[in-house]
Coordinates of C-alpha atoms and ligand atoms in Angstrom, one line a residue:
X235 CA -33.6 -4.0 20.4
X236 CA -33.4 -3.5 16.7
X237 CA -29.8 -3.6 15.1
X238 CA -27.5 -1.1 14.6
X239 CA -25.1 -1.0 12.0
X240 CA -22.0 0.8 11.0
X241 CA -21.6 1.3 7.2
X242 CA -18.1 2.1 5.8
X243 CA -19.2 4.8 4.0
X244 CA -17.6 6.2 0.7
X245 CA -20.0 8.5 -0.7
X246 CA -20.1 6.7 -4.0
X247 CA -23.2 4.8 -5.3
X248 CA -23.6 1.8 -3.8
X249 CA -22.3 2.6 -0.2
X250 CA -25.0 5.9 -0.5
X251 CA -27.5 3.0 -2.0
X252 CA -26.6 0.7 0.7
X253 CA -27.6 2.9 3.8
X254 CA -31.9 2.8 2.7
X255 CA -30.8 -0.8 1.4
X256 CA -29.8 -2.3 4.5
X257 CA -33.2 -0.6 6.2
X258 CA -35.0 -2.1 3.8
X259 CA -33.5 -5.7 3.7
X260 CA -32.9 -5.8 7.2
X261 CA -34.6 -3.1 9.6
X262 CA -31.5 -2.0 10.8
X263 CA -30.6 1.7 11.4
X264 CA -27.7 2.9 9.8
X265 CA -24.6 5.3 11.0
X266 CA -22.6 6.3 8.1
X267 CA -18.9 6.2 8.8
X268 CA -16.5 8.2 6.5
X269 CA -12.7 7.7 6.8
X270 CA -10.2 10.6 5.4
X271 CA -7.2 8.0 4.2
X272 CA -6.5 11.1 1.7
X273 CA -8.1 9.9 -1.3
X274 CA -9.0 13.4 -1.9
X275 CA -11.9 14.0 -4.5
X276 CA -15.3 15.5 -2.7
X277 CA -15.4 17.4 0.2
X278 CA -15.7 15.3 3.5
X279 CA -19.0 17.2 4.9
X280 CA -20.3 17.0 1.5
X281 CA -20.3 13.3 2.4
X282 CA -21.4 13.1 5.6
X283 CA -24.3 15.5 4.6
X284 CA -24.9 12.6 1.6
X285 CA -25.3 9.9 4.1
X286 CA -27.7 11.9 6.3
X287 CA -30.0 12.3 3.2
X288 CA -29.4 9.1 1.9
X289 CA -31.0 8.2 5.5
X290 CA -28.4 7.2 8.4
X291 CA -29.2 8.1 11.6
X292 CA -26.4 9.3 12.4
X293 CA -22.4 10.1 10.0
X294 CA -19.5 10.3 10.9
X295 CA -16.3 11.7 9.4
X296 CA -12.5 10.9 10.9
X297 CA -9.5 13.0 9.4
X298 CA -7.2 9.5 9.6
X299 CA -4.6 11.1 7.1
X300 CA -1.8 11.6 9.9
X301 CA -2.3 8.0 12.0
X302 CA -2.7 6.4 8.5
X303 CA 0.5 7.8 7.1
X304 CA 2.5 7.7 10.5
X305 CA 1.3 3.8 11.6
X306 CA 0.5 2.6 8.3
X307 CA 2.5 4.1 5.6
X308 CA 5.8 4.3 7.2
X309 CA 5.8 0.7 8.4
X310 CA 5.3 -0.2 5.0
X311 CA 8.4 2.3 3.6
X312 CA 10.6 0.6 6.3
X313 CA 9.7 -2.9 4.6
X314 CA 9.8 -1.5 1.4
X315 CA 7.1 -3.1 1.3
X316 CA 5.9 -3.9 -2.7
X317 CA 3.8 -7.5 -3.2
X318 CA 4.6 -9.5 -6.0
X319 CA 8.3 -7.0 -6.4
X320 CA 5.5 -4.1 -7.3
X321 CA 2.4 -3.7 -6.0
X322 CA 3.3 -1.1 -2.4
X323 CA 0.2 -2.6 -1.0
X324 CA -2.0 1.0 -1.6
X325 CA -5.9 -0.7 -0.9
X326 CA -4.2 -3.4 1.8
X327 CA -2.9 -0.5 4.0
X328 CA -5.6 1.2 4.1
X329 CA -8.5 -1.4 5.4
X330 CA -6.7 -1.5 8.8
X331 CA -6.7 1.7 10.0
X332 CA -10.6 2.1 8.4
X333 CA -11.3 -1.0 10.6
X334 CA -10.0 0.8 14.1
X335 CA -12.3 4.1 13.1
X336 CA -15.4 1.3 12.5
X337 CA -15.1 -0.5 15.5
X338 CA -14.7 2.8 17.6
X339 CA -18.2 3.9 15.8
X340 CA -19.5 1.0 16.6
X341 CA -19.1 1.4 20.1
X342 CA -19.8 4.8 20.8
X343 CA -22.6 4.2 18.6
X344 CA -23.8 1.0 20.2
X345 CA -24.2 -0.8 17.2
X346 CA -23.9 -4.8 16.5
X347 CA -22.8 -4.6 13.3
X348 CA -20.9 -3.3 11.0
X349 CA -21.1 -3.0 6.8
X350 CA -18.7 -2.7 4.1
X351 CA -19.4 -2.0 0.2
X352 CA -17.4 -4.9 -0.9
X353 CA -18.2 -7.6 -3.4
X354 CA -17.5 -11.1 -2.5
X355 CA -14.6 -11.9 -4.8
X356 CA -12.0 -9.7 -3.6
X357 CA -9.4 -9.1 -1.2
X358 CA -11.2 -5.9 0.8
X359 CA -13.8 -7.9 2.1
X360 CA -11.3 -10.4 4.1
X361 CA -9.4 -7.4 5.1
X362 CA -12.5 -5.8 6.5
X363 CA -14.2 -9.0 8.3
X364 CA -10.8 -10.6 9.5
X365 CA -9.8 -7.0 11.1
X366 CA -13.2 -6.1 12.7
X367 CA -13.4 -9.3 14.4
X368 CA -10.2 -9.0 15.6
X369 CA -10.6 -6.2 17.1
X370 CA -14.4 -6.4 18.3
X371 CA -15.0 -10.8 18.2
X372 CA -19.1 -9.4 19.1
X373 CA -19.5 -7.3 16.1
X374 CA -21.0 -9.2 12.9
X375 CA -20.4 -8.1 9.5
X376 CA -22.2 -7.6 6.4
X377 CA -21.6 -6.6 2.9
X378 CA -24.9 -5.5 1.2
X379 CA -23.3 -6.4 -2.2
X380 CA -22.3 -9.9 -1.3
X381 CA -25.1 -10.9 1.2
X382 CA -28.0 -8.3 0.2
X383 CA -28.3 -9.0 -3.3
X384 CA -27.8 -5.5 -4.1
X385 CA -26.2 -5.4 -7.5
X386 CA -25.5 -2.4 -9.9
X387 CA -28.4 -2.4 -11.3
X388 CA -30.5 -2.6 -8.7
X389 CA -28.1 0.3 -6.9
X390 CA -29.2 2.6 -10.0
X391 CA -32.9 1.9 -9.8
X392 CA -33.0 2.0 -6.2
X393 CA -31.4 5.4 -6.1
X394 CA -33.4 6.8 -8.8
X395 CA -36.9 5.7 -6.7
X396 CA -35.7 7.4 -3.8
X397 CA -34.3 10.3 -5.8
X398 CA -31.2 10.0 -3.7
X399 CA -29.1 12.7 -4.0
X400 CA -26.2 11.2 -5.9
X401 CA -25.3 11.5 -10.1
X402 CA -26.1 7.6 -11.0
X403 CA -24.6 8.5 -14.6
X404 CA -21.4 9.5 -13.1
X405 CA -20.8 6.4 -11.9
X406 CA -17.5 5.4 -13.6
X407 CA -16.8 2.2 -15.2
X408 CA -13.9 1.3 -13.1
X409 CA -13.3 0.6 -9.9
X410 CA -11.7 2.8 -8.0
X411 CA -9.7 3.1 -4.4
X412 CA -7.5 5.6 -3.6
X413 CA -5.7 7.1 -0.8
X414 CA -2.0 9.1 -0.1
X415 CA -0.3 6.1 -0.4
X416 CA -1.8 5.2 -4.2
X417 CA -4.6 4.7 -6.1
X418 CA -6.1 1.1 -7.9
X419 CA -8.0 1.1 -10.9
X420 CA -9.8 -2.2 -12.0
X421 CA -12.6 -3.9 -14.2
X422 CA -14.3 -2.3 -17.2
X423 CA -12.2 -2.7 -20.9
X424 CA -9.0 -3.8 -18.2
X425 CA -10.7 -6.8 -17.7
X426 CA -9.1 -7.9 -20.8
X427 CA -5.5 -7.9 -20.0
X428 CA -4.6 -7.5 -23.5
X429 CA -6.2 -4.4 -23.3
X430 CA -3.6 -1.5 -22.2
X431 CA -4.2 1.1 -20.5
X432 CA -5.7 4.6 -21.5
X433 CA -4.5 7.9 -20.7
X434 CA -7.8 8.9 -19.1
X435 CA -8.2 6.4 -16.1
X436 CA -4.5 8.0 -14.6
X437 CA -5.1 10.7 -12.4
X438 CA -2.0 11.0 -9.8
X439 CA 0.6 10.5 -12.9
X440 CA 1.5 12.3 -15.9
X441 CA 2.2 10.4 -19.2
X442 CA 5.7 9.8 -18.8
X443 CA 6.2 9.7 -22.0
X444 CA 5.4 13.4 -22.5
X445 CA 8.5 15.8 -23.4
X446 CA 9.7 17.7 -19.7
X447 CA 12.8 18.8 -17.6
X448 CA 13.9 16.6 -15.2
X449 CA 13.3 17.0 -11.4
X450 CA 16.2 16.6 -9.1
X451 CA 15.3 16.1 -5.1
X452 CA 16.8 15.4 -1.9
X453 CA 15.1 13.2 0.9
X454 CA 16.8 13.0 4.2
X455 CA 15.9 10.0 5.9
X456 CA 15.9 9.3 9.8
X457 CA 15.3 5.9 10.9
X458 CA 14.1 4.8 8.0
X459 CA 11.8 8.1 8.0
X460 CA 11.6 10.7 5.3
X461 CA 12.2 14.0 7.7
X462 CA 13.3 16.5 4.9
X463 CA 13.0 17.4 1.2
X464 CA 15.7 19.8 0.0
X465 CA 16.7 20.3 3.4
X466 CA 12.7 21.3 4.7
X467 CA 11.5 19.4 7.6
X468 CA 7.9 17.4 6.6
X469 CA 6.1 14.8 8.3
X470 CA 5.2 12.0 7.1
X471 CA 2.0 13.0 5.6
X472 CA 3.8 15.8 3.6
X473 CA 6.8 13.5 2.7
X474 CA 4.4 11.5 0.8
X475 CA 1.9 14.6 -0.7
X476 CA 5.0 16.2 -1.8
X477 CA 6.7 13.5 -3.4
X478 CA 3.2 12.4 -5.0
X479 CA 3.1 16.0 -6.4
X480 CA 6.9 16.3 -7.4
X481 CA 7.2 12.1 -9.0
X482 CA 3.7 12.0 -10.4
X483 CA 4.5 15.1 -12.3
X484 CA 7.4 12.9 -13.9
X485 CA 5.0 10.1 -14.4
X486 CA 7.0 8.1 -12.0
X487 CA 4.8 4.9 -10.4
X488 CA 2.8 3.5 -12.7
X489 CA 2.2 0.1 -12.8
X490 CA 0.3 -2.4 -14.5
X491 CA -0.1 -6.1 -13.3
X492 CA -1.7 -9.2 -13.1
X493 CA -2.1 -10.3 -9.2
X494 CA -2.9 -13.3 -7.1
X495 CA -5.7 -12.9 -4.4
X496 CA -6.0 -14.0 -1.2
X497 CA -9.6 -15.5 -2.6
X498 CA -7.4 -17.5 -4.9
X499 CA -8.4 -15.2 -8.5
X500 CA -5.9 -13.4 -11.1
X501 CA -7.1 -9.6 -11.4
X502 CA -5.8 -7.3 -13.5
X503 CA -4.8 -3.9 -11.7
X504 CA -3.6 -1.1 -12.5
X505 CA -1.7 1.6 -9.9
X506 CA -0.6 4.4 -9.6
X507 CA 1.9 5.3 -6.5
X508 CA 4.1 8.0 -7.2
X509 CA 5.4 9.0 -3.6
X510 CA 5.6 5.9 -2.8
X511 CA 7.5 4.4 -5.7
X512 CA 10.0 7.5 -5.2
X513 CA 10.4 6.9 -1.4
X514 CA 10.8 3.5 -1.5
X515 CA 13.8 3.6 -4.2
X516 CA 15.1 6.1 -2.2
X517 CA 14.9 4.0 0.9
X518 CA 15.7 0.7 -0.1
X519 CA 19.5 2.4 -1.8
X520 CA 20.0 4.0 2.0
X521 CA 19.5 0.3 2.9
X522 CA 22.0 -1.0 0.8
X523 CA 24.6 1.5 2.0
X524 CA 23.7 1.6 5.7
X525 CA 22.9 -2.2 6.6
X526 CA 24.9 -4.8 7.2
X527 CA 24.8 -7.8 4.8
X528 CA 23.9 -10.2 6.5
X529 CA 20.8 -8.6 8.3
X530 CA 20.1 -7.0 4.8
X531 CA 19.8 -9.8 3.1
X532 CA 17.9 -12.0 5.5
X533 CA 15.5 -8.7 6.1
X534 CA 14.3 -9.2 2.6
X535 CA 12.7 -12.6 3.3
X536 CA 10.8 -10.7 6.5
X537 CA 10.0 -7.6 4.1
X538 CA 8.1 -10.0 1.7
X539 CA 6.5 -12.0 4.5
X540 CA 5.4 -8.5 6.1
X541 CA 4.1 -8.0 2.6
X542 CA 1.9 -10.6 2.1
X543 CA 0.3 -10.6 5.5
X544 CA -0.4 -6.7 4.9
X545 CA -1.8 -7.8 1.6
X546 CA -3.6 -11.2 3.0
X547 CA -5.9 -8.9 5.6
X548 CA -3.6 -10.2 8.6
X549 CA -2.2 -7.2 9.9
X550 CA -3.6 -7.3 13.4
X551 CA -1.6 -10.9 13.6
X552 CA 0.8 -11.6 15.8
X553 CA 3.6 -12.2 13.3
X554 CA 2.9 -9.1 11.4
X555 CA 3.7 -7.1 14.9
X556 CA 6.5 -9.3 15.6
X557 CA 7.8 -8.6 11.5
X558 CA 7.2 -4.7 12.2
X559 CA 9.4 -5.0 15.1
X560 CA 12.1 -6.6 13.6
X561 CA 11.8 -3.9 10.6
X562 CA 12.1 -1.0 12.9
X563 CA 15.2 -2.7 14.1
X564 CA 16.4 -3.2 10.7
X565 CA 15.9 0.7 10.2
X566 CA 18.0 2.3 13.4
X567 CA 20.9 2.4 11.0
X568 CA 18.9 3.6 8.1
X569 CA 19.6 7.5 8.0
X570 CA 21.3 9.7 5.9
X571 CA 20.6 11.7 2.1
X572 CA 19.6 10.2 -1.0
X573 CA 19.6 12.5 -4.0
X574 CA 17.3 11.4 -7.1
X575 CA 16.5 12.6 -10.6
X576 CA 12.9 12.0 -11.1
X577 CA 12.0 12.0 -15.2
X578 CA 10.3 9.8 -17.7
X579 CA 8.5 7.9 -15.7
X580 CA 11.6 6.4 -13.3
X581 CA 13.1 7.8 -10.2
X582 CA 16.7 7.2 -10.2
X583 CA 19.2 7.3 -7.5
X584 CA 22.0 9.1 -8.2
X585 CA 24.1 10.1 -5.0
X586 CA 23.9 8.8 -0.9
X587 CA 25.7 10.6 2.1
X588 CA 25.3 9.1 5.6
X589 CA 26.9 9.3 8.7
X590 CA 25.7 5.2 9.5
X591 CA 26.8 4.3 6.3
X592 CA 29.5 0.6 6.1
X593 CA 30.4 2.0 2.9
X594 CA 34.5 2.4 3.3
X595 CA 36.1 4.2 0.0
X596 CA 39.4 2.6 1.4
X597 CA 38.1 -0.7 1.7
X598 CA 36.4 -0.1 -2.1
X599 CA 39.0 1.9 -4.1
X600 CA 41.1 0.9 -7.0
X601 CA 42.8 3.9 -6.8
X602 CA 45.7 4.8 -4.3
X603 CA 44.7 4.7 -0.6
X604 CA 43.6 1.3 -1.0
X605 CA 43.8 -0.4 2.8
X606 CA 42.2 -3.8 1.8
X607 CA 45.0 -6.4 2.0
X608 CA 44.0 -8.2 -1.2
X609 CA 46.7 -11.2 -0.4
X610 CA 43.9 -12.5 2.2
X611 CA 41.6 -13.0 -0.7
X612 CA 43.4 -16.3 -1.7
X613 CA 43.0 -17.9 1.6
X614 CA 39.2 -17.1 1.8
X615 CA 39.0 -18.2 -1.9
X616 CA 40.3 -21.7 -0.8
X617 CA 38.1 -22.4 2.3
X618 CA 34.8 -20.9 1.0
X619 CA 34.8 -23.2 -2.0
X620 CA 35.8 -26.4 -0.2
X621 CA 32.8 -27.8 0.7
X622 CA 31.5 -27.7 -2.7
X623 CA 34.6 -28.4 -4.5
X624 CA 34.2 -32.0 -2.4
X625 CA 30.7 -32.2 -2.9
X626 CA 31.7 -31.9 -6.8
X627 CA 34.3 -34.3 -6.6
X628 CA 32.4 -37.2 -5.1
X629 CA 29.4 -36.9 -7.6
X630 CA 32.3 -36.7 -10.4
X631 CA 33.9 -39.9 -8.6
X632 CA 30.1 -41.9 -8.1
X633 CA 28.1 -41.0 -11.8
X634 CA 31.1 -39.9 -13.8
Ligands
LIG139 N1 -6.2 -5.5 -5.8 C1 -5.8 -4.5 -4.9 C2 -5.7 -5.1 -3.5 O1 -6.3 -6.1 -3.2 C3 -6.6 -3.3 -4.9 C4 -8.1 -3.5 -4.6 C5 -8.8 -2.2 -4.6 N2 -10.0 -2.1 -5.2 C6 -10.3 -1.5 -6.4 N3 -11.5 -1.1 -6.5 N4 -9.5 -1.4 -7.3 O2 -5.1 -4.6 -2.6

């Protein structure tokens, strides 16, 4: 039996290039697999009808924008979840829920493999590879950049011979991935990371710099969920479209950074993330209010680790399901209002109201009403200090 591969398709050059590449390279027959993570841009059956006359046998397109924002983006808003303090994971969330829609095509499809249009210097591929055989240990995976030889040149020249039915001049000189929860921009004049960034290559994000009025909003969280802005129920989905619309208009969530991989490189990046920037500002204050100390504190440490394994391609492990449980305990208490002012670029907290929240105006005012028995203070001064007030004195006593 000849091979059978699913392709991650994308619609873009070298995925449409890489459906008559992999026939030719390899005999295989190709089914073209499009995933809606709501990167917007081109129509989705203007895709699938691409890959059909690009030559798969078969395409596919899944609507994943309400399973990626429910099981994907809200995990990583409970974690508040930003790698290296910044980065909310936008590309790394995505691969896993792509994964589950390839393996599913692969079966009902009965293919043996299935292909990606990653390079082999980046994160995506691991994500890709380490997820699919996860899920599906049988399936083999290919990249046609990375194992096919099929560069950008070659992409252009082999589209061109085939006339294939996509603009090879419109190919941009960045790369590009996108979805609800952000959007990456890399290589091209940003390889030079003296170089900043233009106005052009933004498109969630107005230039903050730009004179406007400010935007004032309202997100009631449940659980750690966004359930209303200004009082209107939305589901996840919208939570994050409409606070993409409202922050980006403020030029809130831009970022601009130089990242470790996983394959061990420095890249320069830059993001955009409005919604999520907003939302998780928003959601890490309700934290602070609603959270114990303790369990706040030490939640951090699991909010990074949850990070990194999102960002390293290991989120079918079993720590990262044991983290996300942990997180969604963390988050029973986390409900109630935050009000922001969203302008120039920043999304600013400026009031909380919750019905879980340990904050106690009589515990915290210097004003009358005042029920904290400051004379226990000295007491607890004494005994928290004494092990390093010894610790101080003996080194004193020993080196002088
Ligand atoms: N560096 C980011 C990550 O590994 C984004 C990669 C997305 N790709 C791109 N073409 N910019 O998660």
């Amino acid at each position: 039996m000849s091979d059978r591969v699913v392709l991650a398709f994308s619609g873009g050059l070298d995925t449409s290039v890489a459906i008559g590449w992999i026939k030719e390279q390899t005999g295989a027959e190709v089914i073209a697999m499009a995933v809606d993570v709501g990167q917007g841009g081109e129509d989705m059956d203007v895709i699938r009808e691409r890959a059909l006359a690009c030559g798969a046998v078969e395409s596919e397109v899944a609507d994943a924008r309400e399973e990626f924002a429910n099981e994907y983006c809200l995990p990583a808003l409970k974690a508040d979840a930003l790698y290296m303090d910044r980065y909310p994971v936008v590309s790394a969330l995505s691969r896993p829920v792509i994964v589950k829609h390839l393996v599913a095509a692969a079966h009902k499809h009965n293919a043996n493999i299935v292909a990606h249009g990653c390079t082999g210097k980046g994160n995506d591929q691991v994500r890709f590879e380490v997820g699919i055989r996860n899920l599906a240990p049988n399936l083999r995976c290919i990249a046609p950049v990375r194992d096919l030889a099929l560069t950008r040149d070659k992409a252009i020249d082999f589209a061109e011979r085939e006339g294939l039915p996509i603009d090879v001049t419109s190919k941009s000189p960045y790369s590009i991935d996108q979805n609800v929860w952000g959007r990456a921009v890399e290589t091209g004049f940003l390889e030079d990371i003296w170089n900043g960034p233009t106005e052009e290559i933004y498109s969630y994000t107005k230039n903050p710099a730009e004179p406007r009025d400010a935007d004032e909003v309202i997100i009631t969280f449940d659980k750690g969920q966004p359930v209303k802005i200004d009082g209107q129920d939305v589901s996840m989905l919208q939570a994050i479209e409409i606070m993409n619309q409202r922050a980006g208009a403020q030029g809130v969530g831009r970022l601009d950074l130089v990242e470790d991989r996983l394959v061990g490189i420095k890249s320069r990046e830059v993001y955009e993330s409005p919604g999520p920037v907003a939302l998780i500002t928003a959601h890490m204050e309700l934290v602070n209010v609603t959270v114990e100390r303790e369990l706040r504190r030490f939640s951090r440490g699991v909010s990074q680790r949850w990070t990194e394994l999102t960002y390293d391609g290991l989120w079918f492990s079993p720590l990262h399901k044991a983290l996300s449980g942990f997180l969604d305990d963390v988050n029973a208490s986390v409900s109630g209002d935050i009000r922001m002012t969203l302008h120039g670029g920043k999304a600013v907290v400026t009031g909380r109201r919750s019905d879980a929240s340990l904050y106690d105006y009589g515990l915290a005012t210097y004003d009358s009403g005042d029920t904290f028995d400051q004379s226990l203070a000295q007491g607890f001064i004494e005994l928290w200090g004494l092990p390093s007030r010894l610790a101080y004195a003996r080194d004193n006593r020993i080196h002088g």
